[in-house]
Every structure is written in C-alpha cells, then in structure tokens.
PDB file of C-alpha atoms in Angstrom:
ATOM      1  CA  UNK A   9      15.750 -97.474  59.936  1.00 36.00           C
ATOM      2  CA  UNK A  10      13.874 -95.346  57.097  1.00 34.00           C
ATOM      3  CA  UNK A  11      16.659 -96.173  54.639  1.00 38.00           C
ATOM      4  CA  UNK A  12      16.046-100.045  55.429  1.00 31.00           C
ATOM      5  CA  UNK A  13      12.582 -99.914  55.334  1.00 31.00           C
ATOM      6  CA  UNK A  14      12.596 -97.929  51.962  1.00 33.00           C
ATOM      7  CA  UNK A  15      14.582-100.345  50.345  1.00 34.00           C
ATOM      8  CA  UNK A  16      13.257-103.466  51.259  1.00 31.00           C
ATOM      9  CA  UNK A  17       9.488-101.845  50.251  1.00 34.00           C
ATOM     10  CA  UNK A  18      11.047-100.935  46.738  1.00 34.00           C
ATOM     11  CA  UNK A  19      13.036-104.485  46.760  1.00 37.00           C
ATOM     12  CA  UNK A  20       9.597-106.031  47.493  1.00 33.00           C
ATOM     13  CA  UNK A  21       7.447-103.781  45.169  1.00 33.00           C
ATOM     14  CA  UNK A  22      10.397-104.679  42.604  1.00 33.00           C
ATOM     15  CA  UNK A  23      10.207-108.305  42.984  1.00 33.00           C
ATOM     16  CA  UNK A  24       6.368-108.436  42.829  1.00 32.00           C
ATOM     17  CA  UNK A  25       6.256-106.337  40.091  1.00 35.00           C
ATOM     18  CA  UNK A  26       9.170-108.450  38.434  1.00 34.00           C
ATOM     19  CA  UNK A  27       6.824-112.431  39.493  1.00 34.00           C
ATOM     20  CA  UNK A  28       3.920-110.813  37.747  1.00 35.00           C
ATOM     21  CA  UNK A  29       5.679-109.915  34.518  1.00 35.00           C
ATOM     22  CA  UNK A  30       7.804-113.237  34.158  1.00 33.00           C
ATOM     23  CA  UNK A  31       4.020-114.988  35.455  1.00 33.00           C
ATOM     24  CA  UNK A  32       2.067-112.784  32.812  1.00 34.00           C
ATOM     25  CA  UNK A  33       5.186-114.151  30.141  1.00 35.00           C
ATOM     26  CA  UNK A  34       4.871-117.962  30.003  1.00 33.00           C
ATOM     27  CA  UNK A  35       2.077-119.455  28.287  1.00 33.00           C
ATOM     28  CA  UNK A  36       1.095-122.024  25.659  1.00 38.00           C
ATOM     29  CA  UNK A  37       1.286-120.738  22.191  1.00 36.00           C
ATOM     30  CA  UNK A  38       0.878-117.365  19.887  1.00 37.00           C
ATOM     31  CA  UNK A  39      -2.263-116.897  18.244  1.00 35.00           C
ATOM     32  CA  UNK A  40      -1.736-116.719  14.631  1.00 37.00           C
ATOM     33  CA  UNK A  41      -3.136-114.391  12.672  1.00 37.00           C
ATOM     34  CA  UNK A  42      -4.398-115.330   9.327  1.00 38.00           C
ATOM     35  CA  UNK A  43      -5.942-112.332   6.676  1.00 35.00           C
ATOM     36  CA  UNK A  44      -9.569-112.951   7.374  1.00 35.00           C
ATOM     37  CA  UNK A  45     -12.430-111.054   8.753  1.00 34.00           C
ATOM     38  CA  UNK A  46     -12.289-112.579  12.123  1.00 34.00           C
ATOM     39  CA  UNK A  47     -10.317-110.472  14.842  1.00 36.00           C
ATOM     40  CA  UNK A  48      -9.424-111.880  18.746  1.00 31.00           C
ATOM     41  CA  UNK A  49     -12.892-109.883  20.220  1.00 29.00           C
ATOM     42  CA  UNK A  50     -10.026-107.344  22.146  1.00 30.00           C
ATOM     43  CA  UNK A  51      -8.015-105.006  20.332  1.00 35.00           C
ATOM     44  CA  UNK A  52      -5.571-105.437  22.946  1.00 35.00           C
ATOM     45  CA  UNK A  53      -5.315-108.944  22.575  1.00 33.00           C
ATOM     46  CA  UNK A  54      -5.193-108.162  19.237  1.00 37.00           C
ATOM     47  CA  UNK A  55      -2.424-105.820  19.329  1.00 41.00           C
ATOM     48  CA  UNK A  56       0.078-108.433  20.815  1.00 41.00           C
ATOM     49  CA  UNK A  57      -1.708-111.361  18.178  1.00 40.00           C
ATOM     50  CA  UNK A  58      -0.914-113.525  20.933  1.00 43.00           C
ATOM     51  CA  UNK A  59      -2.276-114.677  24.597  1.00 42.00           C
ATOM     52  CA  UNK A  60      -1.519-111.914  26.578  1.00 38.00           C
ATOM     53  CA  UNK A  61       0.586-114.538  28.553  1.00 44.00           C
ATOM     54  CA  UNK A  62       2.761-115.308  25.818  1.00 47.00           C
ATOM     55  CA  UNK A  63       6.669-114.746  25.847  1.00 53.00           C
ATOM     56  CA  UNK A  64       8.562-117.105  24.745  1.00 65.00           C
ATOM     57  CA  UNK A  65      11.863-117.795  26.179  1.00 74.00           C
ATOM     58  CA  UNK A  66      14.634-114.474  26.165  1.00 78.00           C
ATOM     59  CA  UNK A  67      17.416-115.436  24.093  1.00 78.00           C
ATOM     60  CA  UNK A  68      20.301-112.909  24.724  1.00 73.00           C
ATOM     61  CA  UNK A  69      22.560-113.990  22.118  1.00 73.00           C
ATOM     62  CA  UNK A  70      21.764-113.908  18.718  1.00 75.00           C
ATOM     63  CA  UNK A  71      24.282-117.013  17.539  1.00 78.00           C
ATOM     64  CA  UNK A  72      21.288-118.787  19.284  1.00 83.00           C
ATOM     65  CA  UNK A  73      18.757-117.498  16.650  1.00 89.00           C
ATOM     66  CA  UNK A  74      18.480-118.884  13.017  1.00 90.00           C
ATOM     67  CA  UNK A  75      20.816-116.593  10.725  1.00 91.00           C
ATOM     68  CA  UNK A  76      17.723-116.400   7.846  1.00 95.00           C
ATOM     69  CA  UNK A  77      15.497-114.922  10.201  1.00 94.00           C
ATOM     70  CA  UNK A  78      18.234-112.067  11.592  1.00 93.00           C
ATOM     71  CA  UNK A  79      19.248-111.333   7.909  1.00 94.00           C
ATOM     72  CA  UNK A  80      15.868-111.036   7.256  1.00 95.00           C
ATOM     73  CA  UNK A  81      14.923-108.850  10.180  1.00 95.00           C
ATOM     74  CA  UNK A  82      17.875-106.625   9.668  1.00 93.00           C
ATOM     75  CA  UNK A  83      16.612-105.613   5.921  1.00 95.00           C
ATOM     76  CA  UNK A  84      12.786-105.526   6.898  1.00 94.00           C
ATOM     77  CA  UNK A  85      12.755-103.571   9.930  1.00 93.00           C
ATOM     78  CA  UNK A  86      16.292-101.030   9.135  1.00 90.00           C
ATOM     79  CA  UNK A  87      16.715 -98.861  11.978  1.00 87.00           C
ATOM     80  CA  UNK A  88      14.930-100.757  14.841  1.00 91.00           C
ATOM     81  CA  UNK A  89      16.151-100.591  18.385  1.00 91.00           C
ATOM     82  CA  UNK A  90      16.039-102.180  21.485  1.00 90.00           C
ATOM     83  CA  UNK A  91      15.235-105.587  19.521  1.00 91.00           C
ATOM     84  CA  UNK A  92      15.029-108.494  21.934  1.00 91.00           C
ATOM     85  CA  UNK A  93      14.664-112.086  20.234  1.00 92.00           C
ATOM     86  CA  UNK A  94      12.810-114.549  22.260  1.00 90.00           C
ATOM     87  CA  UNK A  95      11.936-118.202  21.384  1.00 89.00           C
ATOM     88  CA  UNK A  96       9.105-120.779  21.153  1.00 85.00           C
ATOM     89  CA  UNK A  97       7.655-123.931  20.416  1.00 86.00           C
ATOM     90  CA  UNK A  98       6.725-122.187  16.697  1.00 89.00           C
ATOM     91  CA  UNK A  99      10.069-120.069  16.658  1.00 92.00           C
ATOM     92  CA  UNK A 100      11.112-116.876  17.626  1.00 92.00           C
ATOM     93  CA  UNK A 101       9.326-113.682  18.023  1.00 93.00           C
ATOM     94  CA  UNK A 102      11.269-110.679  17.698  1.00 93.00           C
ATOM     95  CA  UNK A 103       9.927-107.438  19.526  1.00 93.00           C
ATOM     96  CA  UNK A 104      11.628-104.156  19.281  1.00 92.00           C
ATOM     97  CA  UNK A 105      11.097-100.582  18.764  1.00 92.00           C
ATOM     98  CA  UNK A 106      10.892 -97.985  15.774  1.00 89.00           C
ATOM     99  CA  UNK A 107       9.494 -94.851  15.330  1.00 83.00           C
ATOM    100  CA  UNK A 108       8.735 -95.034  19.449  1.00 86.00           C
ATOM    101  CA  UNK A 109       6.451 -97.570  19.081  1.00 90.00           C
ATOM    102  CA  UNK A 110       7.064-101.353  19.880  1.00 91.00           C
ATOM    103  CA  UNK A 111       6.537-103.863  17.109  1.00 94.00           C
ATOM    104  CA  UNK A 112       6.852-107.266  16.991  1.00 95.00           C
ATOM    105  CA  UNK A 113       8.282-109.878  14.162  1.00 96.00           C
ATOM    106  CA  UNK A 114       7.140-113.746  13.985  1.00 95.00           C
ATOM    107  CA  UNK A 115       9.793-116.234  12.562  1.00 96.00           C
ATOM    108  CA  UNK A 116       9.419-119.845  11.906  1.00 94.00           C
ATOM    109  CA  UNK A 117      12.230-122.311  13.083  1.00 93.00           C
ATOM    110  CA  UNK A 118      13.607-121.986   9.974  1.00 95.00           C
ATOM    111  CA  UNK A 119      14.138-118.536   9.883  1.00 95.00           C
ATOM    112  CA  UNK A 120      11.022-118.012   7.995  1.00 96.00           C
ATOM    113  CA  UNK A 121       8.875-114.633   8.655  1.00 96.00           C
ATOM    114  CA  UNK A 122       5.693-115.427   9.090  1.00 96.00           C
ATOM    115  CA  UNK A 123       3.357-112.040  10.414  1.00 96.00           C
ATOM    116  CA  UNK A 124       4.489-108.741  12.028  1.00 96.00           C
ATOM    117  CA  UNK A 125       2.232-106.298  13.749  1.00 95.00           C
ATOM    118  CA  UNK A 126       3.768-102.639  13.617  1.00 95.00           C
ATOM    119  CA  UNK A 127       2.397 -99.718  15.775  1.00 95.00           C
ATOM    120  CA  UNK A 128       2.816 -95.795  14.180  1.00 94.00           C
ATOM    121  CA  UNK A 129       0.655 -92.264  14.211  1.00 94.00           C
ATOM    122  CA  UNK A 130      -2.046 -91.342  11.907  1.00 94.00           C
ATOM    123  CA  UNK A 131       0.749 -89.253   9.962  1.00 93.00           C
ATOM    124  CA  UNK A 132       2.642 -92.429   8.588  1.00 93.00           C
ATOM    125  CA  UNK A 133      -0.646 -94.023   7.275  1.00 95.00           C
ATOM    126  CA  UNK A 134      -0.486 -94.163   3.443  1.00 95.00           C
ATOM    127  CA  UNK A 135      -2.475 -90.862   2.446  1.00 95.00           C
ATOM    128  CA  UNK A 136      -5.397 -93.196   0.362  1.00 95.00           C
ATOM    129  CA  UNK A 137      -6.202 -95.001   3.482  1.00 96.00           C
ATOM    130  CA  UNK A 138      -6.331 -92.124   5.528  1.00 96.00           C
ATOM    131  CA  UNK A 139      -8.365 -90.327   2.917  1.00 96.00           C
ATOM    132  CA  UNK A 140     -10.863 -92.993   3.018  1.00 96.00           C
ATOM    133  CA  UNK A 141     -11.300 -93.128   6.272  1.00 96.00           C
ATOM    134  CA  UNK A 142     -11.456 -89.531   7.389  1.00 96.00           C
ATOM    135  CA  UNK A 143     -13.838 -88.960   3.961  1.00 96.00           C
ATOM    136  CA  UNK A 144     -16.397 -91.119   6.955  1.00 95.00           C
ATOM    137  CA  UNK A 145     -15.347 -90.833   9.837  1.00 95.00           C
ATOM    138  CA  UNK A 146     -13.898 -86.819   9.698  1.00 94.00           C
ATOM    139  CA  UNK A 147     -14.843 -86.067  12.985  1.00 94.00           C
ATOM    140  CA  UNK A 148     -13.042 -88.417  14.990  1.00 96.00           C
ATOM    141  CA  UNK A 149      -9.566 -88.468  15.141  1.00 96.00           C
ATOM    142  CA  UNK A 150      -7.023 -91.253  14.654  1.00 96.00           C
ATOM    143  CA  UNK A 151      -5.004 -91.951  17.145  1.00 96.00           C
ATOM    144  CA  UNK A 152      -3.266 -95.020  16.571  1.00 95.00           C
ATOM    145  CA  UNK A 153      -2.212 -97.577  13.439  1.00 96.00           C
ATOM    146  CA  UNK A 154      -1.826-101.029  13.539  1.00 96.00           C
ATOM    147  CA  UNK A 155      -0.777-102.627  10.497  1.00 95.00           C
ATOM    148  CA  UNK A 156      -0.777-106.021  10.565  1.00 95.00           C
ATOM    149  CA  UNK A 157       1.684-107.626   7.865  1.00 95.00           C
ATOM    150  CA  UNK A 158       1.173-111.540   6.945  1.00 94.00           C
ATOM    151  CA  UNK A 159       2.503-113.856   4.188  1.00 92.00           C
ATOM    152  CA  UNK A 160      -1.033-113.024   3.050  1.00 92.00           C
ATOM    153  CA  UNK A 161      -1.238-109.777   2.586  1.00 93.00           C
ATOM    154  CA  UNK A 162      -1.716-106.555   5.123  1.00 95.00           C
ATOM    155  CA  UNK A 163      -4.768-104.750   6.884  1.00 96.00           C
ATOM    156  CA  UNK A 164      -4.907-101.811   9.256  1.00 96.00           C
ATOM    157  CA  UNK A 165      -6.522-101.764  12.665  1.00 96.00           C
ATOM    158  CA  UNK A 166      -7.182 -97.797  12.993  1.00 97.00           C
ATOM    159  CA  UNK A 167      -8.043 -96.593  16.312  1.00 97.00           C
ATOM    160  CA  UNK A 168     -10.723 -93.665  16.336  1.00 96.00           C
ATOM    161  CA  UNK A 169     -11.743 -91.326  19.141  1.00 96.00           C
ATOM    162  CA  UNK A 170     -13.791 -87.739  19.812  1.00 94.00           C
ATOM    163  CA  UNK A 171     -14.800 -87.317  23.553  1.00 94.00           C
ATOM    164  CA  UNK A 172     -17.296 -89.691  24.037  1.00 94.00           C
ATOM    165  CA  UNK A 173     -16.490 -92.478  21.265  1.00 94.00           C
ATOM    166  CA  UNK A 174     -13.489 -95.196  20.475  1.00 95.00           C
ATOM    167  CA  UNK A 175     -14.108 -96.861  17.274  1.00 96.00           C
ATOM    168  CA  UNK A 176     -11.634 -99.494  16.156  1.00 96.00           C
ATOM    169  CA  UNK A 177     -12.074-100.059  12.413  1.00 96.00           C
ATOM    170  CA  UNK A 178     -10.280-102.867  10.356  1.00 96.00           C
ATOM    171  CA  UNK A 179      -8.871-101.615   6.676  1.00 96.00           C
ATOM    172  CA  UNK A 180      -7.891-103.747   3.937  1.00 94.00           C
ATOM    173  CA  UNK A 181      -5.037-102.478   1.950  1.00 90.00           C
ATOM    174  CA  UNK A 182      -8.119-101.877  -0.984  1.00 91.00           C
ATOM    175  CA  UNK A 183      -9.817 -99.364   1.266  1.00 91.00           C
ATOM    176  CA  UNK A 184     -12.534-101.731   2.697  1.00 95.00           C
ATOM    177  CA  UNK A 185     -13.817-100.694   6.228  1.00 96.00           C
ATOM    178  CA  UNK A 186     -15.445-102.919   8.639  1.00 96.00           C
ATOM    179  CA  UNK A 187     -15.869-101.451  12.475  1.00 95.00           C
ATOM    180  CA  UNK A 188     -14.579-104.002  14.670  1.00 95.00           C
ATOM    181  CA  UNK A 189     -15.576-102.462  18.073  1.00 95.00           C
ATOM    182  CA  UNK A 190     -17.570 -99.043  19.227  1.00 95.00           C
ATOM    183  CA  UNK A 191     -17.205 -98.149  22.853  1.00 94.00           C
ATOM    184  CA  UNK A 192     -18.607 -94.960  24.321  1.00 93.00           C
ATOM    185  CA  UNK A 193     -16.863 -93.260  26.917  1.00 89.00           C
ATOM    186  CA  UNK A 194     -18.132 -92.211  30.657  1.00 84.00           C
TER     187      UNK A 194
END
C-alpha cells in the first residue's frame, strides 16, 4: 500500500510539475533584443530575451531545421551540448549548454542568426572589461556574465554582489557602464 501510494504521489508531483513546464512553454512571441539602452525592467526576463512563457515548438530531428542555421550553429557555438532546436512563428531558437551554462541561439526561417545570449563566470570575461569594472566597483564581486550577441554588435549584463547588494550593470563592448538595477539584500 506504501509502494502504491509513493508512486502515484511522485506520478502526480511528476505530472504537475511536467503541466506547469509545458503551460509556462507556449506563448506568443520572443522579445527581440535590439543594441540599445533599453533592457526588459527584469534581468531574468532579460536573461531568456523572451516572455518567460516562450518555447517554441521541440523539434527532435534536425532534417526539420533549416541546414544554414545548423551549419552555422555548429561553427559558432563548437563544443556545445545538450542542444535542443525548437521552432516558432520567427524561426527556431536553439538552447544548449557550454561551459555549464545554458545559452540560447535565435535563427530566422531562413537559417539566418539573428541574437544569442551566452551565460559564463567572471574568469572568461575579456580582461579590459573586467578591469573596468572592478577599477569601480572592486568590492563587489562578479558573479555572473551575460553577453548578449546581436547582428548589431555585443554588450555585457554583469551581475555584482557583496552581502547586502546585487547590482546588475550593462557594458558596451567600449567599456561604457550604465547600472541597470540595485537591489539590497535582507
């Protein structure tokens, strides 16, 4: 009777779990990210560049996927893993891992990249930027990197913390700071 009960409680916590992932997956469209001052107003939001509903639909074979954007994929992100291609009304969106982060690609139907949004440590961040920014900020620590890649050009979104502050600062690829959001902690 304990067996039974046990696994229809983790069947059930599995299924719920399951509804609110596929439910938290389908949405209307990405938010695109152009290079401009003007950020979503939550980092997390902003990690993703996308609702945080957003998907697309799971495409589990890649003959389904426009050759231009895997051949392109395969020499811009070498040595990615766990890479699942998904699919949209604006293409397809490729999210996979490197370096133990996740990272995600945006293609056009054509097979175009259009933006990526890569995750890594303060030790991968080109020694200039992290110059400049520890020259101000030296006494909080960096914690995470997101470097946002677009047709455009590319800006970091550094994540800065000592125990009582998060500071999320935007960096051009010239060195320019802005602070995009101070928190204190409780």
């Amino acid at each position: 009777m304990k067996k039974t009960l046990f696994a229809l409680s983790l069947g059930f916590t599995s299924i719920v779990a399951l509804s609110n992932c596929a439910y938290a997956q389908n949405s209307e469209n990405p938010v695109a990210f152009n290079d401009t001052k003007i950020f979503k107003s939550s980092i997390r939001n902003l990690a993703a560049l996308e609702s945080p509903a957003f998907m697309g639909t799971y495409i589990p074979d890649a003959k389904n996927i426009n050759a231009k954007a895997i051949k392109d994929f395969q020499s811009r992100f070498n040595g990615a893993s766990n890479t699942m291609w998904f699919a949209d009304d604006n293409g397809f969106v490729s999210y996979f891992v490197k370096d133990g982060y996740g990272n995600r690609a945006f293609y056009d139907k054509k097979g175009r990249w259009q933006y990526s949004l890569l995750f890594y440590g303060e030790d991968k961040l080109p020694r200039d930027i992290r110059s400049i920014i520890k020259s101000t900020y030296f006494d909080l620590a960096i914690t995470l990197v997101e470097e946002v890649q677009t047709t455009e050009g590319m800006a970091y979104v550094v994540h800065l913390e000592d125990k009582s502050n998060i500071k999320l600062l935007r960096v051009s690829k010239d060195g320019e700071m802005e602070i995009m959001q101070e928190l204190t902690k409780e």
